[in-house]
Coordinates of C-alpha atoms and ligand atoms in Angstrom, one line a residue:
M43 CA 6.6 24.3 38.0
L44 CA 9.1 22.3 39.3
T45 CA 9.6 22.0 42.7
K46 CA 12.4 20.4 45.0
E47 CA 10.0 17.8 45.8
D48 CA 9.5 16.9 42.2
I49 CA 13.2 16.7 41.3
V50 CA 14.4 14.8 44.4
D51 CA 11.7 12.6 43.8
Q52 CA 13.1 11.9 40.3
L53 CA 16.7 11.6 41.7
G54 CA 15.3 9.1 43.8
R55 CA 15.0 6.6 40.9
L56 CA 18.9 7.3 39.8
N57 CA 20.1 5.9 43.9
I58 CA 22.1 9.3 43.7
A59 CA 22.6 9.2 47.4
N60 CA 25.9 8.5 48.8
K61 CA 27.4 8.8 45.0
V62 CA 29.5 11.4 43.3
V63 CA 27.4 12.6 40.5
C64 CA 29.5 14.8 38.0
F65 CA 27.1 17.3 36.8
H66 CA 26.7 18.8 33.6
S67 CA 23.6 21.2 32.8
S68 CA 21.4 23.5 31.2
F69 CA 19.4 25.4 33.3
K70 CA 16.9 26.3 31.2
S71 CA 16.3 22.8 29.5
F72 CA 14.4 21.9 32.9
G73 CA 12.0 24.4 32.1
D74 CA 10.1 26.6 35.2
V75 CA 12.0 25.7 38.3
Q76 CA 10.2 26.9 41.4
G77 CA 13.2 29.1 43.2
G78 CA 15.4 28.9 40.1
P79 CA 18.8 27.5 40.0
Q80 CA 19.4 27.0 43.9
T81 CA 16.6 24.4 44.0
I82 CA 18.3 22.2 41.6
I83 CA 21.8 22.1 43.7
D84 CA 19.2 21.7 47.0
A85 CA 17.8 18.9 45.6
F86 CA 21.1 17.0 44.6
L87 CA 22.9 17.9 48.0
E88 CA 19.5 16.8 49.8
S89 CA 19.8 13.4 48.0
G90 CA 23.2 12.8 49.5
C91 CA 25.2 13.1 46.8
T92 CA 28.3 15.0 46.5
L93 CA 28.6 17.1 43.2
V94 CA 31.4 18.1 41.1
C95 CA 30.8 20.8 38.3
P96 CA 33.2 22.4 35.9
T97 CA 33.9 26.6 36.5
F98 CA 36.0 27.0 33.7
F99 CA 37.6 30.5 33.2
Y100 CA 39.6 31.5 30.2
S101 CA 40.1 35.1 30.1
A102 CA 42.9 34.8 32.3
Q103 CA 45.3 32.7 29.7
T104 CA 48.2 34.0 28.2
Y105 CA 51.4 33.0 26.2
P106 CA 54.4 34.8 27.2
A107 CA 56.9 32.0 27.5
R108 CA 56.0 30.5 24.6
I109 CA 58.0 27.2 25.3
N110 CA 57.6 25.3 22.3
Y111 CA 56.2 22.2 23.6
L112 CA 56.1 19.5 20.4
N113 CA 52.5 18.6 19.7
N114 CA 51.0 21.0 22.0
G115 CA 47.7 21.7 20.2
I116 CA 48.5 25.3 19.7
D117 CA 49.8 27.4 16.4
Y118 CA 52.3 29.9 18.6
E119 CA 52.1 32.2 15.3
S120 CA 48.5 32.8 16.1
V121 CA 48.2 33.3 20.1
P122 CA 48.3 36.7 21.8
E123 CA 50.9 37.8 23.3
M124 CA 49.8 38.6 26.8
C125 CA 46.6 38.9 28.4
S126 CA 45.2 42.1 31.0
V127 CA 43.2 39.5 33.2
N128 CA 44.0 38.5 36.3
Y129 CA 42.7 35.3 38.1
M130 CA 41.8 35.6 41.8
G131 CA 39.7 32.8 42.2
A132 CA 36.2 35.4 42.2
T133 CA 33.1 33.9 42.0
S134 CA 32.5 36.4 38.8
Q135 CA 35.2 34.4 37.1
I136 CA 33.5 31.9 35.4
E137 CA 32.4 31.4 31.3
P138 CA 28.7 31.7 31.0
S139 CA 28.7 28.3 29.0
M140 CA 29.4 26.5 32.0
G141 CA 25.6 27.2 33.0
V142 CA 23.7 29.1 35.8
I143 CA 24.1 26.2 37.9
A144 CA 27.7 25.8 38.0
K145 CA 27.7 29.8 38.8
M146 CA 25.5 29.6 41.6
L147 CA 27.0 26.3 42.8
L148 CA 30.7 28.3 42.9
G149 CA 29.1 31.2 45.2
I150 CA 27.8 28.8 47.9
E151 CA 29.8 28.8 50.7
Y152 CA 29.9 24.9 51.3
T153 CA 31.6 24.6 48.0
T154 CA 35.4 24.4 47.1
R155 CA 36.6 25.6 44.3
T156 CA 39.6 23.3 42.7
K157 CA 43.2 25.0 42.5
H158 CA 43.5 25.8 38.6
P159 CA 43.5 29.1 37.1
T160 CA 41.8 28.0 33.6
N161 CA 40.0 24.6 34.2
S162 CA 38.7 24.4 38.0
F163 CA 35.8 22.3 39.3
A164 CA 33.1 23.4 41.9
I165 CA 32.4 20.6 44.6
A166 CA 30.1 20.4 47.0
G167 CA 28.8 17.3 49.5
K168 CA 29.7 14.8 52.3
D169 CA 32.6 13.5 50.1
K170 CA 34.3 16.6 49.0
A171 CA 37.3 16.2 50.8
L172 CA 37.8 12.7 49.1
L173 CA 38.0 14.7 45.8
L174 CA 40.1 17.4 46.5
A175 CA 43.6 15.6 46.7
N176 CA 46.5 16.1 44.8
Q177 CA 44.7 19.2 42.9
S178 CA 47.4 21.1 41.3
P179 CA 47.5 23.3 38.0
F180 CA 49.2 20.5 36.6
N181 CA 46.6 18.0 37.6
V182 CA 43.5 19.2 35.9
Y183 CA 41.3 16.1 36.6
S184 CA 42.7 15.4 40.0
A185 CA 38.8 14.9 41.1
Y186 CA 38.3 12.6 38.5
K187 CA 41.4 10.4 39.2
A188 CA 40.0 10.5 42.9
I189 CA 37.0 8.9 41.7
Y190 CA 38.6 6.1 39.5
S191 CA 41.5 5.5 41.5
E192 CA 39.6 5.5 44.9
N193 CA 36.8 3.6 42.9
L194 CA 34.2 6.0 44.4
P195 CA 30.6 5.3 43.3
A196 CA 29.4 8.0 40.8
L197 CA 27.5 9.0 37.7
V198 CA 28.0 11.9 35.0
I199 CA 24.4 13.0 34.4
L200 CA 23.9 15.1 31.2
A201 CA 20.7 17.8 32.2
G202 CA 19.9 19.4 28.3
V203 CA 23.5 19.3 27.3
D204 CA 25.1 16.8 25.3
F205 CA 29.1 15.3 25.2
E206 CA 30.4 18.3 24.2
S207 CA 30.1 19.5 27.9
C208 CA 30.8 16.2 29.4
T209 CA 34.5 17.1 31.0
P210 CA 35.0 13.1 31.9
I211 CA 35.5 12.4 28.7
H212 CA 39.0 14.4 28.6
Y213 CA 40.1 12.1 31.4
A214 CA 38.7 9.5 29.4
E215 CA 41.5 10.6 26.8
E216 CA 44.0 10.7 29.7
L217 CA 43.2 6.8 30.3
A218 CA 43.3 6.0 27.0
G219 CA 47.2 7.2 27.2
K220 CA 46.8 11.0 25.8
S221 CA 49.1 13.5 27.0
L222 CA 47.3 16.6 28.2
F223 CA 48.4 20.0 26.7
R224 CA 50.2 22.9 28.5
R225 CA 49.0 26.4 29.0
W226 CA 49.5 29.6 30.8
A227 CA 47.2 31.8 33.1
V228 CA 48.2 35.0 34.9
Q229 CA 46.7 33.7 38.6
N230 CA 47.3 36.1 41.3
G231 CA 49.5 38.3 39.2
Q232 CA 51.6 35.8 38.2
V233 CA 52.4 33.6 34.8
V234 CA 51.6 29.8 36.1
E235 CA 51.6 26.9 33.7
V236 CA 49.0 24.9 33.7
E237 CA 47.6 21.2 32.2
E238 CA 44.7 21.5 29.9
G239 CA 42.7 19.1 28.7
S240 CA 41.6 19.5 24.2
C241 CA 39.1 20.1 22.1
S242 CA 35.5 18.6 23.0
D243 CA 34.0 19.7 20.0
G244 CA 33.7 16.4 18.1
F245 CA 32.8 14.4 21.6
E246 CA 29.4 13.7 20.6
S247 CA 30.2 11.6 17.8
L248 CA 31.4 9.2 20.8
R249 CA 27.5 8.4 21.4
P250 CA 27.0 5.3 19.6
Y251 CA 29.9 3.5 21.5
V252 CA 27.8 4.4 25.3
N253 CA 24.0 3.8 24.2
K254 CA 24.2 0.3 26.6
I255 CA 25.7 2.1 29.6
E256 CA 23.2 5.4 29.1
S257 CA 19.9 5.9 30.6
E258 CA 17.6 8.5 30.4
I259 CA 15.2 10.0 32.4
K260 CA 12.8 13.2 32.7
I261 CA 13.4 16.0 35.0
G262 CA 11.0 18.7 34.5
D263 CA 11.2 19.8 30.4
S264 CA 14.8 18.6 30.5
L265 CA 16.4 15.0 28.7
V266 CA 18.7 13.9 31.5
R267 CA 21.0 11.1 30.3
V268 CA 22.8 9.3 33.3
Y269 CA 26.0 7.1 33.1
N270 CA 28.1 5.5 35.7
F271 CA 31.3 7.4 35.9
H272 CA 33.6 4.2 35.6
C273 CA 31.8 2.5 32.8
L274 CA 31.7 5.7 30.9
V275 CA 35.1 6.6 31.1
D276 CA 36.6 3.0 30.6
T277 CA 34.2 2.3 27.6
I278 CA 35.4 5.7 25.8
A279 CA 38.9 5.0 26.8
E280 CA 38.4 2.0 24.5
A281 CA 36.8 3.7 21.8
I282 CA 39.8 6.2 21.7
V283 CA 42.5 3.6 22.0
R284 CA 40.6 1.3 19.0
D285 CA 40.2 4.6 16.9
P286 CA 42.5 7.8 18.0
S287 CA 40.7 10.2 15.6
I288 CA 37.0 9.4 17.0
T289 CA 37.4 12.8 19.0
H290 CA 38.2 14.6 16.3
C291 CA 35.6 17.5 15.9
G292 CA 35.8 17.8 11.9
I293 CA 37.6 20.9 11.3
E294 CA 40.6 20.4 9.4
N295 CA 43.2 23.0 10.9
C296 CA 41.8 22.2 14.4
H297 CA 45.5 22.3 16.1
R298 CA 44.3 20.8 19.3
C299 CA 42.5 17.8 17.8
N300 CA 45.2 17.2 15.1
D301 CA 48.0 16.9 17.8
M302 CA 45.6 15.2 20.2
V303 CA 44.8 12.5 17.4
R304 CA 48.4 12.1 17.4
G305 CA 48.6 11.2 21.2
G306 CA 48.8 14.8 22.6
R307 CA 52.1 16.7 24.1
N308 CA 54.9 15.0 23.5
K309 CA 56.6 14.6 26.9
A310 CA 60.1 14.0 25.6
Ligands
ZN169 ZN1 38.6 20.3 17.5

């Protein structure tokens, strides 16, 4: 049975105090944890870091405007006309695929969720305020931009998940000069236009490019991959610039991958 003290001890080897930790996890990967997902959250925050976890919610997406942006990763013929789900920022409005740790973090009183109806992030910890600047539906990765532009010490930690769950890679696509897509969602009864990243199903093929900057530790049963945030996004952005198709998931008619390989949404 993994205890909070065990986790704090392991995290001590990663020196996470005073760092931002972009954390992507499968709770099951840890094995038995005394006290459940809350224990993991407590161990990170008591170690002195600021946690950032994606808390995406897809069910409120809609396409009512049918604004025909070019190269926007959509087959407009095949999308539903209107959805009935209204995103109101409720803590229950999160995809199961985000994991139970992110879901639990979202429900804690000291957590702030960024203002984005489909691609929000839950942020908690001492440097939370630094990461909340400039957030908007048109600036989906504002927290990552704050880490990058303010040169905040930061790690990307993947616990029992791979690069398909590694949202900072979408920010690396932006750094590589790609233009993110536009989507629409129902938020508080209104249709709002938002910025979103692309398909992540092919991201694990980037792994060979980051071998030299990857470290691995075990926490309980979980194999945990750790990267310096800045090294990771810079290395991956360089790889994407050299080979724009490297992020493609391999599915021939994946509109998001096909359009992102071509540079993303055409802003003209
Ligand atoms: Zn794809």
